[in-house]
Amino acid sequence: VQLQASGGGLVQAGGSLRLSCTGSKRIYSNNALAWFRQTPGKEREFVAAVNWRGTATSYSDAVKGRFTISRENAADTMYLQMNSLKPEDTAVYYCAADRRPVYSGSLRSWGQGTQVTVSS
């Protein structure tokens, strides 16, 4: 089962980007989804998650209040709106599908990453 992330790029600190993640209809009908990020030499870290209906979300403390996760199941797409970006947000961002309708951390699928670079 494939997921595909897109929308990364280079932005100045304080700017915004919106990431997208597309996948199969089966995933978007039944599974919670999440965003993670990773920088060289560090473990992949959780960023945000949304349940299968898009009615419940969770965020890491590092991005809470700046990032917004959402999904549009009819379009088989998930989004991560990133505002007030900081240089420490620079990372490769990955989307992932959970095994359950509510985020559990048990992930079944990963997309390829998209690079986000925030310049100071």
mmCIF file of N, CA and C in Angstrom:
data_model
loop_
_atom_site.group_PDB
_atom_site.id
_atom_site.type_symbol
_atom_site.label_atom_id
_atom_site.label_comp_id
_atom_site.label_asym_id
_atom_site.label_seq_id
_atom_site.Cartn_x
_atom_site.Cartn_y
_atom_site.Cartn_z
ATOM 1 N N VAL A 1 0.860 -1.181 0.000
ATOM 2 C CA VAL A 1 0.000 0.000 0.000
ATOM 3 C C VAL A 1 0.889 1.221 0.000
ATOM 4 N N GLN A 2 0.694 2.083 -0.956
ATOM 5 C CA GLN A 2 1.600 3.196 -1.144
ATOM 6 C C GLN A 2 0.976 4.521 -0.726
ATOM 7 N N LEU A 3 1.805 5.337 -0.136
ATOM 8 C CA LEU A 3 1.458 6.709 0.161
ATOM 9 C C LEU A 3 2.489 7.589 -0.512
ATOM 10 N N GLN A 4 2.092 8.768 -0.899
ATOM 11 C CA GLN A 4 3.019 9.669 -1.562
ATOM 12 C C GLN A 4 2.876 11.059 -0.986
ATOM 13 N N ALA A 5 3.969 11.584 -0.432
ATOM 14 C CA ALA A 5 3.991 12.916 0.138
ATOM 15 C C ALA A 5 4.569 13.902 -0.861
ATOM 16 N N SER A 6 4.098 15.122 -0.800
ATOM 17 C CA SER A 6 4.596 16.178 -1.677
ATOM 18 C C SER A 6 4.393 17.531 -1.003
ATOM 19 N N GLY A 7 4.986 18.570 -1.602
ATOM 20 C CA GLY A 7 4.761 19.925 -1.116
ATOM 21 C C GLY A 7 5.923 20.533 -0.366
ATOM 22 N N GLY A 8 6.983 19.775 -0.154
ATOM 23 C CA GLY A 8 8.127 20.325 0.539
ATOM 24 C C GLY A 8 8.839 21.363 -0.299
ATOM 25 N N GLY A 9 9.780 22.053 0.336
ATOM 26 C CA GLY A 9 10.541 23.069 -0.374
ATOM 27 C C GLY A 9 11.363 23.907 0.571
ATOM 28 N N LEU A 10 11.861 25.005 0.052
ATOM 29 C CA LEU A 10 12.683 25.941 0.809
ATOM 30 C C LEU A 10 11.842 27.170 1.141
ATOM 31 N N VAL A 11 11.838 27.556 2.410
ATOM 32 C CA VAL A 11 11.049 28.705 2.840
ATOM 33 C C VAL A 11 11.823 29.452 3.918
ATOM 34 N N GLN A 12 11.594 30.729 4.018
ATOM 35 C CA GLN A 12 12.245 31.516 5.065
ATOM 36 C C GLN A 12 11.534 31.331 6.395
ATOM 37 N N ALA A 13 12.270 31.534 7.457
ATOM 38 C CA ALA A 13 11.671 31.457 8.789
ATOM 39 C C ALA A 13 10.478 32.402 8.880
ATOM 40 N N GLY A 14 9.412 31.916 9.494
ATOM 41 C CA GLY A 14 8.183 32.683 9.592
ATOM 42 C C GLY A 14 7.205 32.412 8.466
ATOM 43 N N GLY A 15 7.662 31.716 7.447
ATOM 44 C CA GLY A 15 6.825 31.419 6.299
ATOM 45 C C GLY A 15 5.962 30.194 6.511
ATOM 46 N N SER A 16 5.276 29.800 5.450
ATOM 47 C CA SER A 16 4.331 28.684 5.501
ATOM 48 C C SER A 16 4.548 27.731 4.331
ATOM 49 N N LEU A 17 4.182 26.491 4.562
ATOM 50 C CA LEU A 17 4.145 25.464 3.522
ATOM 51 C C LEU A 17 2.972 24.551 3.816
ATOM 52 N N ARG A 18 2.438 23.932 2.782
ATOM 53 C CA ARG A 18 1.414 22.912 2.967
ATOM 54 C C ARG A 18 1.874 21.620 2.304
ATOM 55 N N LEU A 19 1.983 20.594 3.102
ATOM 56 C CA LEU A 19 2.330 19.271 2.591
ATOM 57 C C LEU A 19 1.053 18.496 2.288
ATOM 58 N N SER A 20 1.138 17.620 1.295
ATOM 59 C CA SER A 20 0.028 16.748 0.936
ATOM 60 C C SER A 20 0.504 15.304 0.947
ATOM 61 N N CYS A 21 -0.422 14.395 1.213
ATOM 62 C CA CYS A 21 -0.128 12.965 1.183
ATOM 63 C C CYS A 21 -1.307 12.268 0.526
ATOM 64 N N THR A 22 -1.061 11.617 -0.585
ATOM 65 C CA THR A 22 -2.114 10.890 -1.276
ATOM 66 C C THR A 22 -1.888 9.390 -1.114
ATOM 67 N N GLY A 23 -2.966 8.631 -1.215
ATOM 68 C CA GLY A 23 -2.864 7.186 -1.056
ATOM 69 C C GLY A 23 -4.079 6.479 -1.590
ATOM 70 N N SER A 24 -4.171 5.200 -1.258
ATOM 71 C CA SER A 24 -5.275 4.404 -1.780
ATOM 72 C C SER A 24 -6.574 4.698 -1.044
ATOM 73 N N LYS A 25 -7.675 4.447 -1.727
ATOM 74 C CA LYS A 25 -8.981 4.682 -1.138
ATOM 75 C C LYS A 25 -9.190 3.793 0.080
ATOM 76 N N ARG A 26 -8.617 2.626 0.091
ATOM 77 C CA ARG A 26 -8.775 1.723 1.231
ATOM 78 C C ARG A 26 -8.202 2.340 2.500
ATOM 79 N N ILE A 27 -7.045 2.972 2.376
ATOM 80 C CA ILE A 27 -6.429 3.640 3.533
ATOM 81 C C ILE A 27 -7.288 4.804 3.970
ATOM 82 N N TYR A 28 -7.754 5.589 3.040
ATOM 83 C CA TYR A 28 -8.469 6.798 3.402
ATOM 84 C C TYR A 28 -9.880 6.510 3.875
ATOM 85 N N SER A 29 -10.329 5.286 3.790
ATOM 86 C CA SER A 29 -11.651 4.935 4.297
ATOM 87 C C SER A 29 -11.601 4.406 5.722
ATOM 88 N N ASN A 30 -10.454 3.912 6.161
ATOM 89 C CA ASN A 30 -10.451 3.136 7.397
ATOM 90 C C ASN A 30 -9.350 3.450 8.408
ATOM 91 N N ASN A 31 -8.347 4.205 8.019
ATOM 92 C CA ASN A 31 -7.158 4.293 8.850
ATOM 93 C C ASN A 31 -6.844 5.711 9.319
ATOM 94 N N ALA A 32 -6.372 5.787 10.546
ATOM 95 C CA ALA A 32 -5.795 7.041 10.995
ATOM 96 C C ALA A 32 -4.512 7.304 10.205
ATOM 97 N N LEU A 33 -4.150 8.562 10.104
ATOM 98 C CA LEU A 33 -2.968 8.964 9.359
ATOM 99 C C LEU A 33 -2.103 9.871 10.214
ATOM 100 N N ALA A 34 -0.835 9.934 9.861
ATOM 101 C CA ALA A 34 0.085 10.730 10.674
ATOM 102 C C ALA A 34 1.212 11.299 9.825
ATOM 103 N N TRP A 35 1.827 12.340 10.352
ATOM 104 C CA TRP A 35 3.044 12.917 9.791
ATOM 105 C C TRP A 35 4.177 12.714 10.794
ATOM 106 N N PHE A 36 5.333 12.378 10.267
ATOM 107 C CA PHE A 36 6.558 12.265 11.034
ATOM 108 C C PHE A 36 7.621 13.090 10.319
ATOM 109 N N ARG A 37 8.719 13.346 11.011
ATOM 110 C CA ARG A 37 9.844 14.017 10.375
ATOM 111 C C ARG A 37 11.141 13.449 10.910
ATOM 112 N N GLN A 38 12.179 13.631 10.099
ATOM 113 C CA GLN A 38 13.481 13.077 10.480
ATOM 114 C C GLN A 38 14.586 13.964 9.953
ATOM 115 N N THR A 39 15.588 14.204 10.809
ATOM 116 C CA THR A 39 16.792 14.911 10.415
ATOM 117 C C THR A 39 17.965 13.935 10.503
ATOM 118 N N PRO A 40 19.038 14.208 9.769
ATOM 119 C CA PRO A 40 20.177 13.280 9.758
ATOM 120 C C PRO A 40 20.701 12.994 11.154
ATOM 121 N N GLY A 41 20.912 11.727 11.443
ATOM 122 C CA GLY A 41 21.475 11.335 12.719
ATOM 123 C C GLY A 41 20.480 11.240 13.853
ATOM 124 N N LYS A 42 19.214 11.556 13.566
ATOM 125 C CA LYS A 42 18.187 11.494 14.606
ATOM 126 C C LYS A 42 17.109 10.497 14.221
ATOM 127 N N GLU A 43 16.397 10.037 15.246
ATOM 128 C CA GLU A 43 15.288 9.138 14.985
ATOM 129 C C GLU A 43 14.106 9.902 14.390
ATOM 130 N N ARG A 44 13.281 9.167 13.670
ATOM 131 C CA ARG A 44 12.073 9.768 13.128
ATOM 132 C C ARG A 44 11.160 10.184 14.284
ATOM 133 N N GLU A 45 10.618 11.391 14.237
ATOM 134 C CA GLU A 45 9.792 11.862 15.337
ATOM 135 C C GLU A 45 8.369 12.150 14.873
ATOM 136 N N PHE A 46 7.440 11.919 15.757
ATOM 137 C CA PHE A 46 6.023 12.162 15.504
ATOM 138 C C PHE A 46 5.774 13.660 15.407
ATOM 139 N N VAL A 47 4.941 14.036 14.436
ATOM 140 C CA VAL A 47 4.568 15.435 14.272
ATOM 141 C C VAL A 47 3.087 15.639 14.578
ATOM 142 N N ALA A 48 2.219 14.869 13.895
ATOM 143 C CA ALA A 48 0.779 15.061 14.064
ATOM 144 C C ALA A 48 0.044 13.824 13.559
ATOM 145 N N ALA A 49 -1.183 13.646 14.052
ATOM 146 C CA ALA A 49 -2.016 12.531 13.610
ATOM 147 C C ALA A 49 -3.472 12.963 13.541
ATOM 148 N N VAL A 50 -4.231 12.257 12.708
ATOM 149 C CA VAL A 50 -5.659 12.545 12.567
ATOM 150 C C VAL A 50 -6.398 11.207 12.450
ATOM 151 N N ASN A 51 -7.574 11.117 13.080
ATOM 152 C CA ASN A 51 -8.323 9.865 13.007
ATOM 153 C C ASN A 51 -8.968 9.710 11.635
ATOM 154 N N TRP A 52 -9.593 8.552 11.396
ATOM 155 C CA TRP A 52 -10.047 8.233 10.048
ATOM 156 C C TRP A 52 -11.142 9.164 9.558
ATOM 157 N N ARG A 53 -11.880 9.768 10.480
ATOM 158 C CA ARG A 53 -12.948 10.671 10.059
ATOM 159 C C ARG A 53 -12.495 12.122 9.995
ATOM 160 N N GLY A 54 -11.289 12.377 10.485
ATOM 161 C CA GLY A 54 -10.815 13.750 10.489
ATOM 162 C C GLY A 54 -11.365 14.577 11.624
ATOM 163 N N THR A 55 -11.938 13.937 12.616
ATOM 164 C CA THR A 55 -12.597 14.655 13.708
ATOM 165 C C THR A 55 -11.751 14.775 14.967
ATOM 166 N N ALA A 56 -10.633 14.096 15.012
ATOM 167 C CA ALA A 56 -9.751 14.163 16.179
ATOM 168 C C ALA A 56 -8.313 14.246 15.705
ATOM 169 N N THR A 57 -7.556 15.140 16.305
ATOM 170 C CA THR A 57 -6.166 15.339 15.926
ATOM 171 C C THR A 57 -5.274 15.378 17.162
ATOM 172 N N SER A 58 -3.996 15.140 16.951
ATOM 173 C CA SER A 58 -3.011 15.279 18.017
ATOM 174 C C SER A 58 -1.723 15.807 17.407
ATOM 175 N N TYR A 59 -0.942 16.518 18.233
ATOM 176 C CA TYR A 59 0.276 17.175 17.773
ATOM 177 C C TYR A 59 1.396 17.009 18.782
ATOM 178 N N SER A 60 2.611 17.048 18.272
ATOM 179 C CA SER A 60 3.750 17.118 19.177
ATOM 180 C C SER A 60 3.813 18.522 19.764
ATOM 181 N N ASP A 61 4.427 18.637 20.922
ATOM 182 C CA ASP A 61 4.552 19.959 21.544
ATOM 183 C C ASP A 61 5.341 20.917 20.667
ATOM 184 N N ALA A 62 6.258 20.375 19.869
ATOM 185 C CA ALA A 62 7.125 21.236 19.049
ATOM 186 C C ALA A 62 6.356 21.987 17.965
ATOM 187 N N VAL A 63 5.210 21.444 17.540
ATOM 188 C CA VAL A 63 4.493 22.056 16.423
ATOM 189 C C VAL A 63 3.102 22.544 16.812
ATOM 190 N N LYS A 64 2.660 22.222 18.009
ATOM 191 C CA LYS A 64 1.306 22.586 18.436
ATOM 192 C C LYS A 64 1.106 24.094 18.330
ATOM 193 N N GLY A 65 0.003 24.490 17.738
ATOM 194 C CA GLY A 65 -0.307 25.896 17.562
ATOM 195 C C GLY A 65 0.234 26.494 16.277
ATOM 196 N N ARG A 66 1.114 25.772 15.596
ATOM 197 C CA ARG A 66 1.697 26.265 14.336
ATOM 198 C C ARG A 66 1.308 25.400 13.145
ATOM 199 N N PHE A 67 1.166 24.107 13.373
ATOM 200 C CA PHE A 67 0.835 23.167 12.302
ATOM 201 C C PHE A 67 -0.610 22.697 12.463
ATOM 202 N N THR A 68 -1.250 22.397 11.331
ATOM 203 C CA THR A 68 -2.599 21.861 11.341
ATOM 204 C C THR A 68 -2.679 20.670 10.399
ATOM 205 N N ILE A 69 -3.114 19.541 10.934
ATOM 206 C CA ILE A 69 -3.297 18.342 10.125
ATOM 207 C C ILE A 69 -4.771 18.217 9.757
ATOM 208 N N SER A 70 -5.016 17.781 8.540
ATOM 209 C CA SER A 70 -6.395 17.583 8.093
ATOM 210 C C SER A 70 -6.409 16.512 7.009
ATOM 211 N N ARG A 71 -7.596 16.048 6.690
ATOM 212 C CA ARG A 71 -7.713 15.046 5.641
ATOM 213 C C ARG A 71 -9.001 15.258 4.867
ATOM 214 N N GLU A 72 -8.957 14.872 3.620
ATOM 215 C CA GLU A 72 -10.111 14.947 2.735
ATOM 216 C C GLU A 72 -10.263 13.562 2.121
ATOM 217 N N ASN A 73 -11.058 12.734 2.774
ATOM 218 C CA ASN A 73 -11.153 11.331 2.360
ATOM 219 C C ASN A 73 -11.698 11.182 0.949
ATOM 220 N N ALA A 74 -12.605 12.051 0.564
ATOM 221 C CA ALA A 74 -13.162 11.948 -0.786
ATOM 222 C C ALA A 74 -12.096 12.118 -1.855
ATOM 223 N N ALA A 75 -11.030 12.819 -1.494
ATOM 224 C CA ALA A 75 -9.930 13.046 -2.430
ATOM 225 C C ALA A 75 -8.720 12.179 -2.101
ATOM 226 N N ASP A 76 -8.868 11.281 -1.112
ATOM 227 C CA ASP A 76 -7.761 10.392 -0.713
ATOM 228 C C ASP A 76 -6.495 11.184 -0.409
ATOM 229 N N THR A 77 -6.660 12.278 0.324
ATOM 230 C CA THR A 77 -5.534 13.175 0.572
ATOM 231 C C THR A 77 -5.526 13.656 2.015
ATOM 232 N N MET A 78 -4.335 13.751 2.566
ATOM 233 C CA MET A 78 -4.115 14.328 3.886
ATOM 234 C C MET A 78 -3.204 15.540 3.713
ATOM 235 N N TYR A 79 -3.358 16.504 4.613
ATOM 236 C CA TYR A 79 -2.575 17.730 4.528
ATOM 237 C C TYR A 79 -1.868 18.024 5.849
ATOM 238 N N LEU A 80 -0.795 18.774 5.742
ATOM 239 C CA LEU A 80 -0.152 19.354 6.922
ATOM 240 C C LEU A 80 0.141 20.812 6.586
ATOM 241 N N GLN A 81 -0.663 21.698 7.140
ATOM 242 C CA GLN A 81 -0.432 23.131 6.974
ATOM 243 C C GLN A 81 0.572 23.573 8.023
ATOM 244 N N MET A 82 1.688 24.098 7.584
ATOM 245 C CA MET A 82 2.762 24.490 8.485
ATOM 246 C C MET A 82 2.940 25.997 8.416
ATOM 247 N N ASN A 83 2.661 26.668 9.509
ATOM 248 C CA ASN A 83 2.801 28.125 9.599
ATOM 249 C C ASN A 83 3.893 28.482 10.597
ATOM 250 N N SER A 84 4.332 29.719 10.544
ATOM 251 C CA SER A 84 5.361 30.220 11.469
ATOM 252 C C SER A 84 6.535 29.254 11.536
ATOM 253 N N LEU A 85 7.011 28.856 10.389
ATOM 254 C CA LEU A 85 8.084 27.862 10.340
ATOM 255 C C LEU A 85 9.370 28.391 10.945
ATOM 256 N N LYS A 86 10.096 27.472 11.574
ATOM 257 C CA LYS A 86 11.364 27.787 12.221
ATOM 258 C C LYS A 86 12.463 26.945 11.586
ATOM 259 N N PRO A 87 13.706 27.404 11.687
ATOM 260 C CA PRO A 87 14.807 26.592 11.138
ATOM 261 C C PRO A 87 14.837 25.170 11.702
ATOM 262 N N GLU A 88 14.420 25.007 12.954
ATOM 263 C CA GLU A 88 14.431 23.666 13.555
ATOM 264 C C GLU A 88 13.330 22.758 12.998
ATOM 265 N N ASP A 89 12.458 23.296 12.165
ATOM 266 C CA ASP A 89 11.479 22.450 11.475
ATOM 267 C C ASP A 89 12.066 21.794 10.233
ATOM 268 N N THR A 90 13.283 22.170 9.879
ATOM 269 C CA THR A 90 13.938 21.572 8.729
ATOM 270 C C THR A 90 14.096 20.071 8.931
ATOM 271 N N ALA A 91 13.599 19.296 7.977
ATOM 272 C CA ALA A 91 13.617 17.839 8.092
ATOM 273 C C ALA A 91 13.017 17.241 6.825
ATOM 274 N N VAL A 92 13.151 15.940 6.714
ATOM 275 C CA VAL A 92 12.375 15.186 5.728
ATOM 276 C C VAL A 92 11.075 14.774 6.408
ATOM 277 N N TYR A 93 9.975 15.104 5.799
ATOM 278 C CA TYR A 93 8.657 14.814 6.359
ATOM 279 C C TYR A 93 8.060 13.596 5.662
ATOM 280 N N TYR A 94 7.511 12.699 6.473
ATOM 281 C CA TYR A 94 6.921 11.463 5.978
ATOM 282 C C TYR A 94 5.471 11.369 6.413
ATOM 283 N N CYS A 95 4.627 10.825 5.550
ATOM 284 C CA CYS A 95 3.271 10.501 5.964
ATOM 285 C C CYS A 95 3.179 8.991 6.189
ATOM 286 N N ALA A 96 2.267 8.599 7.055
ATOM 287 C CA ALA A 96 2.129 7.192 7.418
ATOM 288 C C ALA A 96 0.677 6.871 7.718
ATOM 289 N N ALA A 97 0.314 5.617 7.488
ATOM 290 C CA ALA A 97 -1.032 5.142 7.794
ATOM 291 C C ALA A 97 -0.978 4.212 8.996
ATOM 292 N N ASP A 98 -1.876 4.445 9.940
ATOM 293 C CA ASP A 98 -1.966 3.596 11.123
ATOM 294 C C ASP A 98 -2.787 2.350 10.795
ATOM 295 N N ARG A 99 -2.641 1.326 11.630
ATOM 296 C CA ARG A 99 -3.404 0.106 11.415
ATOM 297 C C ARG A 99 -4.848 0.243 11.893
ATOM 298 N N ARG A 100 -5.119 1.274 12.677
ATOM 299 C CA ARG A 100 -6.432 1.425 13.296
ATOM 300 C C ARG A 100 -7.103 2.721 12.852
ATOM 301 N N PRO A 101 -8.400 2.855 13.060
ATOM 302 C CA PRO A 101 -9.093 4.104 12.685
ATOM 303 C C PRO A 101 -8.715 5.289 13.561
ATOM 304 N N VAL A 102 -8.302 4.994 14.803
ATOM 305 C CA VAL A 102 -7.823 6.037 15.708
ATOM 306 C C VAL A 102 -6.317 5.821 15.894
ATOM 307 N N TYR A 103 -5.562 6.892 15.925
ATOM 308 C CA TYR A 103 -4.102 6.753 15.941
ATOM 309 C C TYR A 103 -3.634 5.937 17.140
ATOM 310 N N SER A 104 -2.831 4.896 16.850
ATOM 311 C CA SER A 104 -2.335 4.017 17.888
ATOM 312 C C SER A 104 -0.818 3.933 17.899
ATOM 313 N N GLY A 105 -0.178 4.423 16.859
ATOM 314 C CA GLY A 105 1.266 4.312 16.735
ATOM 315 C C GLY A 105 1.714 3.021 16.072
ATOM 316 N N SER A 106 0.790 2.154 15.746
ATOM 317 C CA SER A 106 1.113 0.927 15.021
ATOM 318 C C SER A 106 0.902 1.214 13.532
ATOM 319 N N LEU A 107 1.998 1.437 12.847
ATOM 320 C CA LEU A 107 1.919 1.955 11.485
ATOM 321 C C LEU A 107 2.041 0.849 10.461
ATOM 322 N N ARG A 108 1.250 0.930 9.413
ATOM 323 C CA ARG A 108 1.226 -0.108 8.394
ATOM 324 C C ARG A 108 1.880 0.315 7.102
ATOM 325 N N SER A 109 1.921 1.601 6.826
ATOM 326 C CA SER A 109 2.445 2.057 5.540
ATOM 327 C C SER A 109 3.136 3.402 5.715
ATOM 328 N N TRP A 110 4.167 3.580 4.904
ATOM 329 C CA TRP A 110 4.895 4.846 4.896
ATOM 330 C C TRP A 110 4.974 5.363 3.476
ATOM 331 N N GLY A 111 4.943 6.694 3.364
ATOM 332 C CA GLY A 111 5.212 7.291 2.074
ATOM 333 C C GLY A 111 6.677 7.654 1.970
ATOM 334 N N GLN A 112 7.112 8.021 0.784
ATOM 335 C CA GLN A 112 8.475 8.539 0.649
ATOM 336 C C GLN A 112 8.478 9.932 1.245
ATOM 337 N N GLY A 113 9.597 10.419 1.660
ATOM 338 C CA GLY A 113 9.653 11.700 2.327
ATOM 339 C C GLY A 113 9.670 12.872 1.375
ATOM 340 N N THR A 114 9.367 14.044 1.935
ATOM 341 C CA THR A 114 9.494 15.299 1.194
ATOM 342 C C THR A 114 10.305 16.262 2.051
ATOM 343 N N GLN A 115 11.299 16.880 1.448
ATOM 344 C CA GLN A 115 12.232 17.719 2.199
ATOM 345 C C GLN A 115 11.639 19.098 2.454
ATOM 346 N N VAL A 116 11.711 19.517 3.697
ATOM 347 C CA VAL A 116 11.346 20.880 4.088
ATOM 348 C C VAL A 116 12.593 21.541 4.653
ATOM 349 N N THR A 117 12.953 22.679 4.105
ATOM 350 C CA THR A 117 14.119 23.419 4.571
ATOM 351 C C THR A 117 13.684 24.837 4.911
ATOM 352 N N VAL A 118 13.962 25.246 6.139
ATOM 353 C CA VAL A 118 13.595 26.573 6.611
ATOM 354 C C VAL A 118 14.877 27.352 6.875
ATOM 355 N N SER A 119 15.042 28.429 6.147
ATOM 356 C CA SER A 119 16.249 29.242 6.289
ATOM 357 C C SER A 119 16.027 30.352 7.306
ATOM 358 N N SER A 120 17.093 30.699 8.003
ATOM 359 C CA SER A 120 16.982 31.742 9.039
ATOM 360 C C SER A 120 17.231 33.129 8.461
#
